[in-house]
Tab-separated table of C-alpha atoms and ligand atoms in Angstrom:
chain	number	residue	atom	x	y	z
F	21	MET	CA	68.321	94.706	112.059
F	22	GLY	CA	70.932	91.954	112.302
F	23	GLU	CA	74.683	92.263	112.331
F	24	ILE	CA	76.879	93.969	109.956
F	25	ASP	CA	79.450	91.837	108.089
F	26	GLU	CA	82.811	92.599	109.693
F	27	ALA	CA	84.362	93.345	106.208
F	28	PHE	CA	82.547	96.555	106.072
F	29	VAL	CA	83.536	97.838	109.567
F	30	GLN	CA	85.826	100.821	109.757
F	31	VAL	CA	88.490	100.980	112.557
F	32	PRO	CA	87.298	103.512	115.178
F	33	ASP	CA	89.476	106.239	114.041
F	34	HIS	CA	87.826	106.253	110.440
F	35	ARG	CA	84.288	105.864	111.573
F	36	PRO	CA	82.242	108.870	110.541
F	37	LYS	CA	80.651	111.239	113.124
F	38	LEU	CA	77.111	111.430	112.003
F	39	SER	CA	76.722	115.012	112.997
F	40	THR	CA	79.095	116.972	110.863
F	41	ILE	CA	80.009	120.537	110.695
F	42	GLU	CA	78.412	122.643	108.097
F	43	VAL	CA	80.750	124.931	105.983
F	44	ASP	CA	80.754	126.752	102.693
F	45	GLU	CA	84.384	126.783	101.872
F	46	ILE	CA	84.351	124.785	98.745
F	47	PRO	CA	84.953	127.188	95.867
F	48	VAL	CA	82.440	127.180	93.106
F	49	ILE	CA	83.646	128.033	89.617
F	50	ASP	CA	81.011	129.352	87.218
F	51	LEU	CA	81.685	128.210	83.521
F	52	SER	CA	78.052	128.340	82.671
F	53	ALA	CA	78.585	130.559	79.622
F	54	SER	CA	79.599	127.392	77.778
F	55	GLU	CA	77.103	125.207	76.002
F	56	THR	CA	79.163	122.144	76.858
F	57	GLU	CA	78.240	122.314	80.587
F	58	LYS	CA	74.556	122.710	79.808
F	59	LEU	CA	74.604	119.733	77.428
F	60	ALA	CA	76.583	117.757	79.799
F	61	MET	CA	73.996	118.309	82.575
F	62	GLU	CA	71.178	117.302	80.291
F	63	ILE	CA	72.929	114.058	79.346
F	64	GLY	CA	74.072	113.430	82.808
F	65	LYS	CA	70.384	113.377	83.901
F	66	ALA	CA	69.828	110.568	81.300
F	67	VAL	CA	72.833	108.714	82.677
F	68	GLU	CA	71.386	108.862	86.138
F	69	LYS	CA	68.219	107.230	84.763
F	70	VAL	CA	70.288	104.474	83.213
F	71	ALA	CA	72.189	103.900	86.479
F	72	LYS	CA	68.936	103.690	88.504
F	73	ALA	CA	67.387	101.114	86.211
F	74	PHE	CA	70.517	99.081	86.174
F	75	PHE	CA	71.208	98.985	90.082
F	76	HIS	CA	67.504	98.162	90.701
F	77	LEU	CA	67.830	95.007	88.598
F	78	PRO	CA	67.722	91.742	90.583
F	79	ILE	CA	71.213	90.950	91.958
F	80	GLU	CA	71.460	87.821	89.780
F	81	GLU	CA	71.034	89.954	86.675
F	82	LYS	CA	73.758	92.301	87.859
F	83	ARG	CA	76.116	89.557	88.761
F	84	LYS	CA	75.916	88.196	85.215
F	85	VAL	CA	78.089	91.190	84.288
F	86	LYS	CA	80.413	91.035	87.148
F	87	ARG	CA	83.989	92.191	86.859
F	88	ASP	CA	86.873	89.997	87.762
F	89	GLU	CA	90.648	90.073	87.988
F	90	LEU	CA	91.002	89.900	84.238
F	91	ASN	CA	87.995	92.092	83.134
F	92	PHE	CA	88.078	95.351	85.057
F	93	THR	CA	84.937	96.895	83.663
F	94	CYS	CA	81.259	96.248	84.407
F	95	TYR	CA	79.576	95.447	87.741
F	96	HIS	CA	81.468	95.268	91.059
F	97	ASP	CA	79.853	94.887	94.521
F	98	GLU	CA	82.965	93.899	96.550
F	99	GLU	CA	85.321	96.934	96.205
F	100	HIS	CA	87.715	97.425	98.982
F	101	THR	CA	89.345	100.770	99.782
F	102	LYS	CA	92.276	100.540	102.165
F	103	ASN	CA	91.320	96.946	102.703
F	104	ILE	CA	87.840	97.724	104.115
F	105	ARG	CA	84.889	96.690	102.056
F	106	ASP	CA	82.964	99.750	100.608
F	107	TRP	CA	79.048	99.900	101.119
F	108	LYS	CA	78.428	100.332	97.421
F	109	GLU	CA	77.910	98.763	94.099
F	110	VAL	CA	79.580	100.185	90.972
F	111	PHE	CA	79.486	99.778	87.170
F	112	ASP	CA	82.585	100.823	85.233
F	113	MET	CA	82.780	101.468	81.496
F	114	LEU	CA	85.735	102.649	79.500
F	115	ILE	CA	85.603	106.254	78.311
F	116	GLN	CA	87.745	105.607	75.302
F	117	GLU	CA	86.785	102.687	73.026
F	118	PRO	CA	89.062	100.763	72.862
F	119	THR	CA	91.326	101.527	75.870
F	120	ILE	CA	94.929	100.374	75.671
F	121	LEU	CA	96.703	99.283	78.848
F	122	PRO	CA	99.520	96.785	79.889
F	123	ALA	CA	98.335	93.285	79.801
F	124	SER	CA	99.750	92.738	83.284
F	125	PRO	CA	101.286	94.477	86.212
F	126	ASP	CA	104.602	92.689	85.654
F	127	PRO	CA	107.271	95.357	84.941
F	128	ASP	CA	109.006	93.096	82.453
F	129	ASP	CA	105.859	92.199	80.431
F	130	GLU	CA	105.658	94.590	77.507
F	131	GLU	CA	102.356	93.018	76.206
F	132	LEU	CA	99.391	95.496	75.668
F	133	GLU	CA	95.744	94.881	75.653
F	134	ALA	CA	92.872	96.779	73.849
F	135	THR	CA	89.678	96.641	75.853
F	136	LEU	CA	86.208	97.400	74.542
F	137	THR	CA	83.055	97.845	76.692
F	138	SER	CA	80.781	97.901	73.623
F	139	GLY	CA	81.421	94.352	72.665
F	140	LEU	CA	79.962	93.062	75.949
F	141	ARG	CA	76.224	92.215	76.354
F	142	ILE	CA	75.229	94.616	79.235
F	143	PRO	CA	71.820	95.414	80.501
F	144	LEU	CA	72.211	99.208	80.111
F	145	SER	CA	72.428	102.000	77.465
F	146	LEU	CA	76.113	102.290	76.751
F	147	GLU	CA	75.380	104.816	74.077
F	148	THR	CA	73.849	107.300	76.477
F	149	CYS	CA	76.805	106.880	78.801
F	150	LEU	CA	79.387	107.321	76.059
F	151	GLU	CA	77.722	110.362	74.707
F	152	TYR	CA	77.997	111.739	78.078
F	153	CYS	CA	81.682	110.914	78.228
F	154	ARG	CA	82.224	112.856	74.798
F	155	VAL	CA	80.702	115.912	76.480
F	156	VAL	CA	82.453	115.715	79.826
F	157	GLU	CA	85.871	115.081	78.314
F	158	LYS	CA	85.564	118.413	76.651
F	159	LEU	CA	85.102	120.039	79.994
F	160	ALA	CA	88.017	117.982	81.424
F	161	PHE	CA	90.299	119.081	78.636
F	162	ARG	CA	89.191	122.762	79.366
F	163	LEU	CA	89.977	122.375	83.018
F	164	LEU	CA	93.393	120.929	82.181
F	165	GLU	CA	94.107	123.900	80.112
F	166	LEU	CA	93.202	126.309	82.945
F	167	ILE	CA	95.404	124.166	85.299
F	168	SER	CA	98.302	124.313	82.928
F	169	ILE	CA	98.093	128.049	82.475
F	170	SER	CA	97.790	128.309	86.275
F	171	LEU	CA	101.161	126.598	86.528
F	172	GLY	CA	102.852	128.958	83.963
F	173	LEU	CA	102.791	126.373	81.298
F	174	ALA	CA	101.485	126.297	77.688
F	175	ALA	CA	97.779	125.725	77.614
F	176	ASN	CA	98.156	122.299	75.924
F	177	ARG	CA	100.933	121.020	78.015
F	178	LEU	CA	98.942	118.619	80.067
F	179	GLY	CA	96.212	117.874	77.485
F	180	GLU	CA	98.557	116.213	75.199
F	181	LEU	CA	99.240	113.409	77.786
F	182	PHE	CA	95.633	112.334	77.226
F	183	LYS	CA	95.534	111.253	73.568
F	184	HIS	CA	94.742	107.712	74.592
F	185	GLN	CA	93.023	108.145	77.968
F	186	THR	CA	92.659	105.066	80.117
F	187	GLY	CA	89.949	106.165	82.679
F	188	PRO	CA	86.552	104.704	83.307
F	189	LEU	CA	83.127	106.308	83.773
F	190	ARG	CA	81.780	104.928	86.939
F	191	LEU	CA	78.241	104.587	88.050
F	192	ASN	CA	78.065	104.510	91.796
F	193	TYR	CA	75.234	103.221	93.873
F	194	TYR	CA	75.085	103.322	97.654
F	195	PRO	CA	72.247	101.419	99.090
F	196	PRO	CA	70.678	102.582	102.292
F	197	CYS	CA	72.883	101.175	105.132
F	198	PRO	CA	71.601	100.308	108.657
F	199	PHE	CA	75.116	100.862	110.152
F	200	PRO	CA	76.001	104.306	108.938
F	201	GLU	CA	78.163	104.782	111.961
F	202	LEU	CA	80.337	101.813	111.224
F	203	ALA	CA	80.636	101.543	107.461
F	204	LEU	CA	81.502	103.992	104.586
F	205	GLY	CA	80.145	104.184	101.127
F	206	VAL	CA	83.852	104.533	100.080
F	207	GLY	CA	86.692	104.679	102.512
F	208	ARG	CA	89.141	107.618	102.628
F	209	HIS	CA	91.228	107.854	99.313
F	210	SER	CA	92.304	110.237	96.760
F	211	ASP	CA	91.578	109.608	93.030
F	212	GLY	CA	94.513	108.294	91.222
F	213	GLY	CA	94.151	110.102	87.964
F	214	ALA	CA	94.509	113.785	86.899
F	215	LEU	CA	90.907	115.018	87.496
F	216	THR	CA	87.538	113.512	88.423
F	217	VAL	CA	84.501	115.253	87.258
F	218	LEU	CA	81.662	113.945	89.494
F	219	VAL	CA	77.938	114.496	89.543
F	220	GLN	CA	75.945	113.492	92.678
F	221	ASP	CA	72.213	113.403	93.399
F	222	ASP	CA	70.678	115.405	96.030
F	223	VAL	CA	71.247	112.954	98.976
F	224	GLY	CA	74.708	114.116	100.100
F	225	GLY	CA	77.376	112.025	101.863
F	226	LEU	CA	80.618	113.060	100.136
F	227	GLN	CA	83.166	114.535	102.416
F	228	ILE	CA	86.548	116.063	101.841
F	229	ARG	CA	89.237	116.096	104.426
F	230	SER	CA	90.380	119.634	105.320
F	231	GLN	CA	94.111	120.132	104.808
F	232	SER	CA	94.372	122.418	107.674
F	233	ASP	CA	92.825	120.610	110.532
F	234	GLY	CA	92.021	117.139	109.221
F	235	GLU	CA	88.251	117.649	109.748
F	236	TRP	CA	85.895	115.946	107.278
F	237	ILE	CA	83.847	118.561	105.396
F	238	PRO	CA	80.564	117.713	103.697
F	239	ILE	CA	80.389	118.600	100.005
F	240	LYS	CA	76.790	119.745	99.982
F	241	PRO	CA	74.879	118.928	96.644
F	242	ILE	CA	74.467	121.887	94.501
F	243	LEU	CA	71.924	121.701	91.507
F	244	ASN	CA	73.669	121.599	88.231
F	245	ALA	CA	77.139	121.756	89.695
F	246	TYR	CA	79.907	119.234	89.152
F	247	ILE	CA	82.461	118.386	91.818
F	248	ILE	CA	86.040	118.550	90.396
F	249	ASN	CA	88.641	116.496	92.332
F	250	ILE	CA	92.219	117.071	91.903
F	251	GLY	CA	93.793	113.541	91.612
F	252	ASP	CA	97.268	112.105	92.338
F	253	ASN	CA	98.601	112.772	88.812
F	254	LEU	CA	98.289	116.468	89.197
F	255	GLN	CA	99.983	116.325	92.541
F	256	VAL	CA	102.963	114.581	90.877
F	257	TRP	CA	103.060	116.630	87.649
F	258	SER	CA	102.883	119.876	89.726
F	259	ASN	CA	105.480	118.745	92.208
F	260	ASP	CA	103.018	119.277	95.008
F	261	LEU	CA	101.808	122.659	93.904
F	262	TYR	CA	98.483	120.979	93.557
F	263	VAL	CA	97.395	118.506	96.212
F	264	SER	CA	95.034	115.611	95.488
F	265	ALA	CA	91.900	115.747	97.580
F	266	GLU	CA	91.431	113.163	100.146
F	267	HIS	CA	87.794	112.262	100.248
F	268	ARG	CA	85.212	109.583	101.429
F	269	VAL	CA	81.457	108.901	101.390
F	270	VAL	CA	79.286	108.354	104.316
F	271	VAL	CA	76.160	106.316	103.919
F	272	ASN	CA	72.535	107.080	104.710
F	273	SER	CA	70.358	104.836	106.651
F	274	GLN	CA	67.129	105.786	104.885
F	275	ARG	CA	68.089	106.953	101.237
F	276	GLU	CA	70.018	105.307	98.402
F	277	ARG	CA	72.409	107.606	96.731
F	278	PHE	CA	73.793	107.752	93.047
F	279	SER	CA	76.858	109.354	91.893
F	280	ILE	CA	78.770	109.367	88.554
F	281	PRO	CA	82.559	110.084	88.513
F	282	PHE	CA	84.303	110.504	85.210
F	283	PHE	CA	87.934	109.623	85.876
F	284	PHE	CA	90.397	111.420	83.617
F	285	PHE	CA	93.483	109.325	83.298
F	286	PRO	CA	96.377	109.816	80.963
F	287	SER	CA	97.641	107.429	78.257
F	288	HIS	CA	99.243	104.248	79.423
F	289	TYR	CA	102.832	105.149	78.223
F	290	VAL	CA	102.974	108.473	80.105
F	291	THR	CA	106.000	108.495	82.557
F	292	MET	CA	104.664	110.021	85.803
F	293	LYS	CA	107.095	112.588	87.328
F	294	PRO	CA	107.162	116.177	88.140
F	295	LEU	CA	107.225	118.413	85.043
F	296	GLU	CA	110.683	119.578	84.054
F	297	GLU	CA	109.465	123.086	83.801
F	298	LEU	CA	108.605	123.071	87.446
F	299	VAL	CA	111.844	121.938	88.832
F	300	ASN	CA	115.358	123.323	88.968
F	301	ASP	CA	118.564	123.439	91.133
F	302	LYS	CA	116.630	124.680	94.096
F	303	ILE	CA	113.217	122.911	93.650
F	304	LEU	CA	113.977	119.364	93.484
F	305	MET	CA	111.710	116.644	92.091
F	306	LYS	CA	109.562	115.267	94.991
F	307	TYR	CA	108.695	112.045	93.082
F	308	LYS	CA	110.701	109.168	91.387
F	309	GLU	CA	109.251	108.336	88.059
F	310	TYR	CA	106.954	105.604	87.336
F	311	ASN	CA	104.888	104.338	84.226
F	312	TRP	CA	101.177	105.379	84.414
F	313	GLY	CA	99.913	102.092	82.789
F	314	LYS	CA	101.719	99.778	84.970
F	315	TYR	CA	100.780	101.737	88.150
F	316	TYR	CA	97.140	101.722	87.098
F	317	VAL	CA	96.982	98.055	86.330
F	318	THR	CA	98.698	97.142	89.542
F	319	GLN	CA	96.110	99.139	91.610
F	320	ASN	CA	93.230	97.649	89.703
F	321	GLY	CA	94.297	94.066	90.497
F	322	SER	CA	94.355	94.764	94.114
F	323	ASN	CA	91.160	96.139	95.162
F	324	TYR	CA	88.914	92.965	95.037
F	325	LYS	CA	89.928	91.583	98.300
F	326	LYS	CA	91.195	92.451	101.857
F	327	LEU	CA	95.016	92.138	101.596
F	328	ASP	CA	97.585	92.544	104.205
F	329	ALA	CA	99.432	95.230	102.579
F	330	GLU	CA	98.214	98.703	101.267
F	331	ASN	CA	97.558	99.236	97.676
F	332	VAL	CA	100.385	101.061	95.845
F	333	GLN	CA	100.163	104.701	96.365
F	334	ILE	CA	101.960	107.924	95.043
F	335	GLU	CA	103.715	108.119	98.398
F	336	ASP	CA	105.637	104.999	97.414
F	337	PHE	CA	107.337	107.249	94.822
F	338	LYS	CA	108.128	110.127	96.951
F	339	ASP	CA	111.789	110.848	96.824
F	340	PRO	CA	113.230	110.950	100.297
F	341	GLU	CA	116.199	113.006	99.092
F	342	SER	CA	113.945	115.912	98.175
F	343	VAL	CA	112.252	116.468	101.554
L	27	OGA	C1	84.909	107.675	93.909
L	27	OGA	C2	84.327	108.725	94.776
L	27	OGA	C3	82.489	109.881	95.448
L	27	OGA	C4	80.954	110.018	95.566
L	27	OGA	O1	84.052	106.982	93.336
L	27	OGA	O2	86.118	107.648	93.754
L	27	OGA	O3	85.053	109.187	95.520
L	27	OGA	O4	80.409	111.049	95.829
L	27	OGA	N1	82.998	108.919	94.780
L	27	OGA	O5	80.365	108.989	95.209
L	28	NI	NI1	86.996	109.119	94.788
């Protein structure tokens, strides 16, 4: 079986217990009256085929479209979460063509860059994936409306921050791993954007951390159901009324696994801070403001390698005066 590369090994506290509890406490929302969801499921199946064909290509072919510190789309097999290497391969493409982002993390550099995935020669059907994005973004906007209303805001309050959305559609591939007790497919994290709409196959492995007791709860695959993660943006906008979900992926020693997250990220020029409607003299802003584009570009540049410091997090903007 050989030895595991040390870069993948989790510290003992974060190693998964392979026998986990079974619970049914993840709420399921039925939006099935809508044609959008049915269409999205169908195109989603086509994207799964595209992903499978791509990840089964020889490694040399995949590495021809490898991402680097300048180009943050395409293939990547060395992502680190919290400075431990993930047991996975990914392919990222931009949901919006082109996507406008700051050219560098430098706060004084005002230059912007427009990036296209479609200009690249890549060995997979981008059209199928972009068709899927167009349907899933409808679902994402609908969810944002429901969340806005739940916060007592106008239905379009949050949606208008996404006119030039910046997120990727990601194809995740978790090869079988001979060391499932030492490595993770993705280490614990919360997603940085507003929402993630994820489809997973029937293998299982995604776990969410219970806020009440810190236990890791498996998210069992449900046929034709999406998993919706609340991300860090919603935690900040809602001033902690919504909390972003901490999650991770355990790997399987026998079966490969595929998942497809759609990351719904706002326009680069959005200033992230609690919404004014939700704060007052008594309810103080829990976060200091930051620019979404610079934050995202800073995070993007730092998950290639093992660093000494942690990646930038929303906790870095927590206002100590407010707690
Ligand atoms: C992610 C992620 C979960 C999964 O890509 O951010 O959390 O089930 N993926 O693959
Ligand atoms: Ni995630």
